[in-house]
mmCIF file of C-alpha atoms in Angstrom:
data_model
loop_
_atom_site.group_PDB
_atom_site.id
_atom_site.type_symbol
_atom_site.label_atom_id
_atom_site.label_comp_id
_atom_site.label_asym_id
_atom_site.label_seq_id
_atom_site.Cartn_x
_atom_site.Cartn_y
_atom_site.Cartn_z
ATOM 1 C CA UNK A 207 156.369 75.684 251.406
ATOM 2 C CA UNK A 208 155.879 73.078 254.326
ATOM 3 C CA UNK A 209 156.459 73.928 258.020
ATOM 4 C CA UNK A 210 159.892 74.987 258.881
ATOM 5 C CA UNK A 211 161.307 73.847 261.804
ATOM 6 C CA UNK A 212 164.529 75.858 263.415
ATOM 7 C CA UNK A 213 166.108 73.296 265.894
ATOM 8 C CA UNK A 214 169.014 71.645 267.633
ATOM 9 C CA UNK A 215 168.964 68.343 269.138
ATOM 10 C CA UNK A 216 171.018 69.387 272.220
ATOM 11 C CA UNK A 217 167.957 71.046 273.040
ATOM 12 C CA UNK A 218 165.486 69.258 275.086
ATOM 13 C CA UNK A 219 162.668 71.063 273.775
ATOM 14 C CA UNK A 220 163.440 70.698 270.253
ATOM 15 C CA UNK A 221 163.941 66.793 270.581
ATOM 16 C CA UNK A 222 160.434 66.775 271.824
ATOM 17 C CA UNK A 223 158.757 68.797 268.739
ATOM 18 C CA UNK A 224 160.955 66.719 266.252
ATOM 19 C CA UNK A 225 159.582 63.544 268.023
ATOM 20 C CA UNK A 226 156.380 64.967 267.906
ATOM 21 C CA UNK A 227 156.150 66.021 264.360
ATOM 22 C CA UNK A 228 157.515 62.310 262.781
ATOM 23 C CA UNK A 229 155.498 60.763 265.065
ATOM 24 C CA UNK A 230 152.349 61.854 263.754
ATOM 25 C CA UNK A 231 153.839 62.270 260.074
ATOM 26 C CA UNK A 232 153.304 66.251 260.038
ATOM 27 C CA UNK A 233 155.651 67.602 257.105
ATOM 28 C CA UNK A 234 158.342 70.037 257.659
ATOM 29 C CA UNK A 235 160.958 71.612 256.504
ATOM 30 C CA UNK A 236 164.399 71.221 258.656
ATOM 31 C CA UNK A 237 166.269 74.219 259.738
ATOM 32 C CA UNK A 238 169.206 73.329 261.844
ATOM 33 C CA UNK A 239 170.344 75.743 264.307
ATOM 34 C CA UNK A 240 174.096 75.130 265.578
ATOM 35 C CA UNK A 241 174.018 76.330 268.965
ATOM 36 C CA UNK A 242 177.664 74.976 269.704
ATOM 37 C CA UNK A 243 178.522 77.460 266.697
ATOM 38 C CA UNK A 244 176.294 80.314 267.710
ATOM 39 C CA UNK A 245 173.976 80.272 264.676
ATOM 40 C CA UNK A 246 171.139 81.459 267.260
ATOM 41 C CA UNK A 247 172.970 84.582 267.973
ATOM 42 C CA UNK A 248 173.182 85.718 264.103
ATOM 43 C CA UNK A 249 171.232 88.377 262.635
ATOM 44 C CA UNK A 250 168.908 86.249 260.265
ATOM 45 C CA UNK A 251 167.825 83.743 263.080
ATOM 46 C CA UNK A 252 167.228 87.013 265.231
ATOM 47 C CA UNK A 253 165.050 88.179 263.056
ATOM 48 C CA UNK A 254 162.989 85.130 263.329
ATOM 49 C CA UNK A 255 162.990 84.831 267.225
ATOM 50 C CA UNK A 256 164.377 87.840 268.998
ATOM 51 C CA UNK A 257 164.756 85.469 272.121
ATOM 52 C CA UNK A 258 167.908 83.823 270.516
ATOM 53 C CA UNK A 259 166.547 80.816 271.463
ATOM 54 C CA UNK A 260 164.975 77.171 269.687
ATOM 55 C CA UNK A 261 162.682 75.611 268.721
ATOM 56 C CA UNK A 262 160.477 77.774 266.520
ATOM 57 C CA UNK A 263 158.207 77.170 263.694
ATOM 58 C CA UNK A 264 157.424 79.259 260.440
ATOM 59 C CA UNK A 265 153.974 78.070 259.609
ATOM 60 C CA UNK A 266 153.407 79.644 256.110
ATOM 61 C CA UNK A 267 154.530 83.500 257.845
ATOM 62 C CA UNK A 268 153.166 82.562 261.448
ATOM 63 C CA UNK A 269 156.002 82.173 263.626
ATOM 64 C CA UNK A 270 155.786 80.893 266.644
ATOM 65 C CA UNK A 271 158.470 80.065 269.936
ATOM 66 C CA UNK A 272 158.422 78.031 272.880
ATOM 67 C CA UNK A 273 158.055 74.210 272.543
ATOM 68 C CA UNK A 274 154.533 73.738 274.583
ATOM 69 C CA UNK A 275 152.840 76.065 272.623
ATOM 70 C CA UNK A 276 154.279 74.727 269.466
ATOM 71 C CA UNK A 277 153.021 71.478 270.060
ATOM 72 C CA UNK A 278 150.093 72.588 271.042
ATOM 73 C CA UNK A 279 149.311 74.424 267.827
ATOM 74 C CA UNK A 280 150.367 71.699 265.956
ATOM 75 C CA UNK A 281 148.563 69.464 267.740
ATOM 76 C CA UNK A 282 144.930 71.429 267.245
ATOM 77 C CA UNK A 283 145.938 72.642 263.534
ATOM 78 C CA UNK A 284 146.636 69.113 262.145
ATOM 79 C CA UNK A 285 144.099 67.424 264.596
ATOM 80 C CA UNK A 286 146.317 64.944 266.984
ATOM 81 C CA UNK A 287 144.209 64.634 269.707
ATOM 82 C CA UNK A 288 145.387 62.273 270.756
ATOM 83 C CA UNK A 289 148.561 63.752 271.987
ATOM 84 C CA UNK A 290 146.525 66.732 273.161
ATOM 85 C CA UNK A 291 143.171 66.378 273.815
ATOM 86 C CA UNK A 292 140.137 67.841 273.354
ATOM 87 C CA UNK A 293 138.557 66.834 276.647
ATOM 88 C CA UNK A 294 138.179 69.601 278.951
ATOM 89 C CA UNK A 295 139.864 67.557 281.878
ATOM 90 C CA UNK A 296 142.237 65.551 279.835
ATOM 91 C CA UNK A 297 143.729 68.481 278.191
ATOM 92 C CA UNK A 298 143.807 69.945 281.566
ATOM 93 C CA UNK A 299 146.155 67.339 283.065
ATOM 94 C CA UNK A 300 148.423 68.069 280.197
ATOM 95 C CA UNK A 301 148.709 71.816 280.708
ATOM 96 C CA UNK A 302 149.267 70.981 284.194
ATOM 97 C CA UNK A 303 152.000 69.343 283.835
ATOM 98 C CA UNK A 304 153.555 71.749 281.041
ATOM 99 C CA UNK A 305 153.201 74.464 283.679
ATOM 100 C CA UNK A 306 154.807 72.192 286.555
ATOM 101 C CA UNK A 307 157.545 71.331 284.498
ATOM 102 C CA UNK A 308 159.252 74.524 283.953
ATOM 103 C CA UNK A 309 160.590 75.590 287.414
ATOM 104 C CA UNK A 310 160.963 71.827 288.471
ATOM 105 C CA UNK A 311 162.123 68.973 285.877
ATOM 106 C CA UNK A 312 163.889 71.270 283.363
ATOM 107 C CA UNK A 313 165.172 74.423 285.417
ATOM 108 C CA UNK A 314 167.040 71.530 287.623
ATOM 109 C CA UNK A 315 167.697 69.148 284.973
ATOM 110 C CA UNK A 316 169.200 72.268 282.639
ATOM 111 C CA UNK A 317 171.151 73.378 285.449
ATOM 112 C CA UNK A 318 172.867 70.367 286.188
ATOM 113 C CA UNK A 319 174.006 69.643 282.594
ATOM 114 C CA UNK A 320 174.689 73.901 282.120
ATOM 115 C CA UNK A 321 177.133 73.126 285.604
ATOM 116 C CA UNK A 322 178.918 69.679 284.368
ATOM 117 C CA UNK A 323 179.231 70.446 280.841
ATOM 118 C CA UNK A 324 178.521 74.238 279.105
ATOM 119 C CA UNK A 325 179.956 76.023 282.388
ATOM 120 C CA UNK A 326 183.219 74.963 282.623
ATOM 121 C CA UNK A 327 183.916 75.097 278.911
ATOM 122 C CA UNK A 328 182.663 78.772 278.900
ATOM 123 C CA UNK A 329 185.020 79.302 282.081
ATOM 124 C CA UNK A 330 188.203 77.006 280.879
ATOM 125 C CA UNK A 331 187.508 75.566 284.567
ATOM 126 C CA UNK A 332 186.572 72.322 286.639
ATOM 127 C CA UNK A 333 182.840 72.407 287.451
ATOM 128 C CA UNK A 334 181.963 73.493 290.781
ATOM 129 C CA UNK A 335 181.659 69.817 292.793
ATOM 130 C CA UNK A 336 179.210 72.126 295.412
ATOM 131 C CA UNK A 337 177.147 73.250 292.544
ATOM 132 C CA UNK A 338 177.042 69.434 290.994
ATOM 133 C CA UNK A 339 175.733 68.048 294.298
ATOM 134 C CA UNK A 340 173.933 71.236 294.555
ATOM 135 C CA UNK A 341 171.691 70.327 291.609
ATOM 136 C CA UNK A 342 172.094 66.911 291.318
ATOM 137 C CA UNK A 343 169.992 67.083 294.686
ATOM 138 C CA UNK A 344 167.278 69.461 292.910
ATOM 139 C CA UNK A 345 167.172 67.054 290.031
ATOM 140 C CA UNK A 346 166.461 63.748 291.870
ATOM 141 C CA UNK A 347 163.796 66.395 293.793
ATOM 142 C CA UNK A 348 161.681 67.135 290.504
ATOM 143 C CA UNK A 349 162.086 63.763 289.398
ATOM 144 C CA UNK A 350 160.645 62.345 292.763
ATOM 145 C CA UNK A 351 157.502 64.419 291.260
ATOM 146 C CA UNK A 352 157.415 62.559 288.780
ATOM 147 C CA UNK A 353 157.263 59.362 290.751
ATOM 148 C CA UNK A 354 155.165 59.937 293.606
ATOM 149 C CA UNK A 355 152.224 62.155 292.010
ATOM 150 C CA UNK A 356 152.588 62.322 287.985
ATOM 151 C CA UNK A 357 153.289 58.727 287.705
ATOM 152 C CA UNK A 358 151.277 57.814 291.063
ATOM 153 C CA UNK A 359 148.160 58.718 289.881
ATOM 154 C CA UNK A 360 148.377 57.389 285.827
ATOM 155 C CA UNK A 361 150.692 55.259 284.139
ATOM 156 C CA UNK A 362 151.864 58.580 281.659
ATOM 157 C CA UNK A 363 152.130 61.962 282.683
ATOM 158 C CA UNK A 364 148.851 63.344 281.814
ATOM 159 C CA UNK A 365 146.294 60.522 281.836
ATOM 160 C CA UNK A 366 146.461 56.585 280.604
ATOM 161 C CA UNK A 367 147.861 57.196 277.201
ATOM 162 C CA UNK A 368 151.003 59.513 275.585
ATOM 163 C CA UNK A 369 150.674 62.680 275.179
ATOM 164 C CA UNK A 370 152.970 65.859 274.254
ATOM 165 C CA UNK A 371 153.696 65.821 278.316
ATOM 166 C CA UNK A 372 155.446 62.903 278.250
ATOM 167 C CA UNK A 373 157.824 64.226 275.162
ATOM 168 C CA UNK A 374 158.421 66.844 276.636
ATOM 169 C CA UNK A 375 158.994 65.482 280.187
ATOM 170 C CA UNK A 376 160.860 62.214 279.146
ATOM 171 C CA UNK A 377 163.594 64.589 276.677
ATOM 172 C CA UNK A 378 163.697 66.507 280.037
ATOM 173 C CA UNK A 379 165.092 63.513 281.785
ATOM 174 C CA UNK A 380 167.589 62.499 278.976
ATOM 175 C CA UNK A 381 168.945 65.798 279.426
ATOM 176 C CA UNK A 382 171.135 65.264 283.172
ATOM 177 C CA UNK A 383 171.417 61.119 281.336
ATOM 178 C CA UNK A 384 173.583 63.172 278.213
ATOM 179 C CA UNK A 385 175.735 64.958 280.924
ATOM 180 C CA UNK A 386 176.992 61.087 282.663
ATOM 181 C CA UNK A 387 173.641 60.505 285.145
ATOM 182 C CA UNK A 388 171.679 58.087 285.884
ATOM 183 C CA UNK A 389 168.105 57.648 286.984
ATOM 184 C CA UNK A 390 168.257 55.771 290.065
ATOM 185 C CA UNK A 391 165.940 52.740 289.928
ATOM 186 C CA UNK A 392 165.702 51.793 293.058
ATOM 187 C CA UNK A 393 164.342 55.441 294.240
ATOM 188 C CA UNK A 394 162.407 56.138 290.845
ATOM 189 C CA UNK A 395 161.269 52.494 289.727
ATOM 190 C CA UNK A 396 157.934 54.652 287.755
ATOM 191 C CA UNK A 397 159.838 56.681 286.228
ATOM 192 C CA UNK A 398 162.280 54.315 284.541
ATOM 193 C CA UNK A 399 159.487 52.187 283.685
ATOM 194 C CA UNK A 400 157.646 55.239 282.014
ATOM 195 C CA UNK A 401 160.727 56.845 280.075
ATOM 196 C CA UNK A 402 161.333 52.965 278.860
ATOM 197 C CA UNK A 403 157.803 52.802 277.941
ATOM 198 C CA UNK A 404 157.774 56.106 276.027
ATOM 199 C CA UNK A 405 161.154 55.443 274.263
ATOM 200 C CA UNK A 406 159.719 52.487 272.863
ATOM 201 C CA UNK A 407 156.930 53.735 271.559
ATOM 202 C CA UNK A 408 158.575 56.524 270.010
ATOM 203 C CA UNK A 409 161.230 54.836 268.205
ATOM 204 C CA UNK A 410 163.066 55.192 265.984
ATOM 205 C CA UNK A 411 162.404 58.390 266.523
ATOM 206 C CA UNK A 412 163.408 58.833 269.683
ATOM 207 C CA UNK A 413 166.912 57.690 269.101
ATOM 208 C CA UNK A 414 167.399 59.596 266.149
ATOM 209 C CA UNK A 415 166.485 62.822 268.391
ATOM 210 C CA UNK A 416 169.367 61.655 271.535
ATOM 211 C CA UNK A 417 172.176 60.371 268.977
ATOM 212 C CA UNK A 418 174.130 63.664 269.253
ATOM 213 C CA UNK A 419 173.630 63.391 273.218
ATOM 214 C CA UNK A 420 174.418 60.001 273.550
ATOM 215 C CA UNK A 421 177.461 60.531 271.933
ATOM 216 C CA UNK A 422 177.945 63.127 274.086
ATOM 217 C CA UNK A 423 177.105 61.093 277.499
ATOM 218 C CA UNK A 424 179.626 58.071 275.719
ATOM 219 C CA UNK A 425 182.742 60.834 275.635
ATOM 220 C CA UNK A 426 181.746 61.901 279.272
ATOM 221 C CA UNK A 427 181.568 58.627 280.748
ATOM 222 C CA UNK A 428 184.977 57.231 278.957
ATOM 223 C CA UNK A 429 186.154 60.771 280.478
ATOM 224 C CA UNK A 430 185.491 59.786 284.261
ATOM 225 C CA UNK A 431 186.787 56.340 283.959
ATOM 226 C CA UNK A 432 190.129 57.472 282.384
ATOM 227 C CA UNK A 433 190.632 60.146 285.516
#
């Protein structure tokens, strides 16, 4: 039985693994996960990852959670090294940025899309317009990381090449672009060239993994013209 893969694609995270594993032609098995419907919550996915939570990977009985580490794994098991090397200082920029990443480019990017999209359908209410600017602010903050020192000191996130960083850092960034945003060129002209740059060399992959949220960013954006 190949790798099975437990996933949603309105998860950041898991568009980054699923890029990751057609990219470098890794065979799996898919296991979607409907988060919308709860499927994370039920009693056979719990038994898989008590966290409640995707992606995860069954590896022939070895289960494991948490995107970085997956790709990591996946990355030494099958022997990509190029998307995570071996080099004791190249592999170090990577995990740096992994570690950045968490309380900067995804806690603000997740929180802006949790306040204009999952919040107010979980509270039947408008979205809070102070908590919008709130982390719209934050966002445009972490992503100002990314263009004065990630993408200041090497054309990709971790060195001069792609790596698992950038997945996981450009699927970060799509993730406020799903809710209606925008990455403002004229502050962040790096980073648009880098997440154009990565998108192209991912494809089609890459599309395939944003479909469901560019659908989603279409019915947001027809929204906010109609009001």
């Amino acid at each position: 039985m190949p790798l099975a893969f437990y996933y949603d694609f309105m998860s950041q995270p898991c568009r980054a693994v699923y890029i990751f594993l057609k990219m470098t032609g890794i065979p799996y098995q898919a296991k979607s996960i409907a988060l919308r419907k709860l499927d994370h919550f039920k009693d056979d996915f719990a038994k898989i990852n008590p966290f409640k939570k995707v992606p995860v990977i069954d590896d022939f009985g070895f289960v494991l959670t948490e995107s970085v580490p997956i790709l990591q794994y996946l990355a030494d098991k099958h022997k990509k090294h190029d998307w995570y090397p071996t080099d004791l200082h190249k592999r170090a920029r990577v995990n740096e940025y992994t570690s950045w990443q968490h309380l900067n480019l995804r806690l603000n990017g997740s929180m802006l899309f949790q306040t204009k999209v999952i919040i107010p359908v979980a509270r039947n209410k408008p979205a809070s317009q102070t908590d919008l600017e709130k982390f719209h602010k934050r966002w445009e903050e972490a992503t100002g990381g990314l263009e004065n020192v990630w993408l200041h000191r090497s054309s990709y996130l971790a060195g001069d090449h792609i790596t698992i960083a950038d997945l996981l850092g450009v699927c970060e960034m799509m993730q406020p672009v799903s809710a209606g945003y925008h990455v403002d060129t004229a502050k962040f002209p790096r980073v648009q060239d880098w997440m154009e740059r990565v998108k192209d060399q991912t494809q089609p992959h890459f599309d395939e993994a944003h479909a469901v949220s560019m659908r989603l960013r279409e019915k947001i954006l027809k929204e906010e013209k109609q009001k």
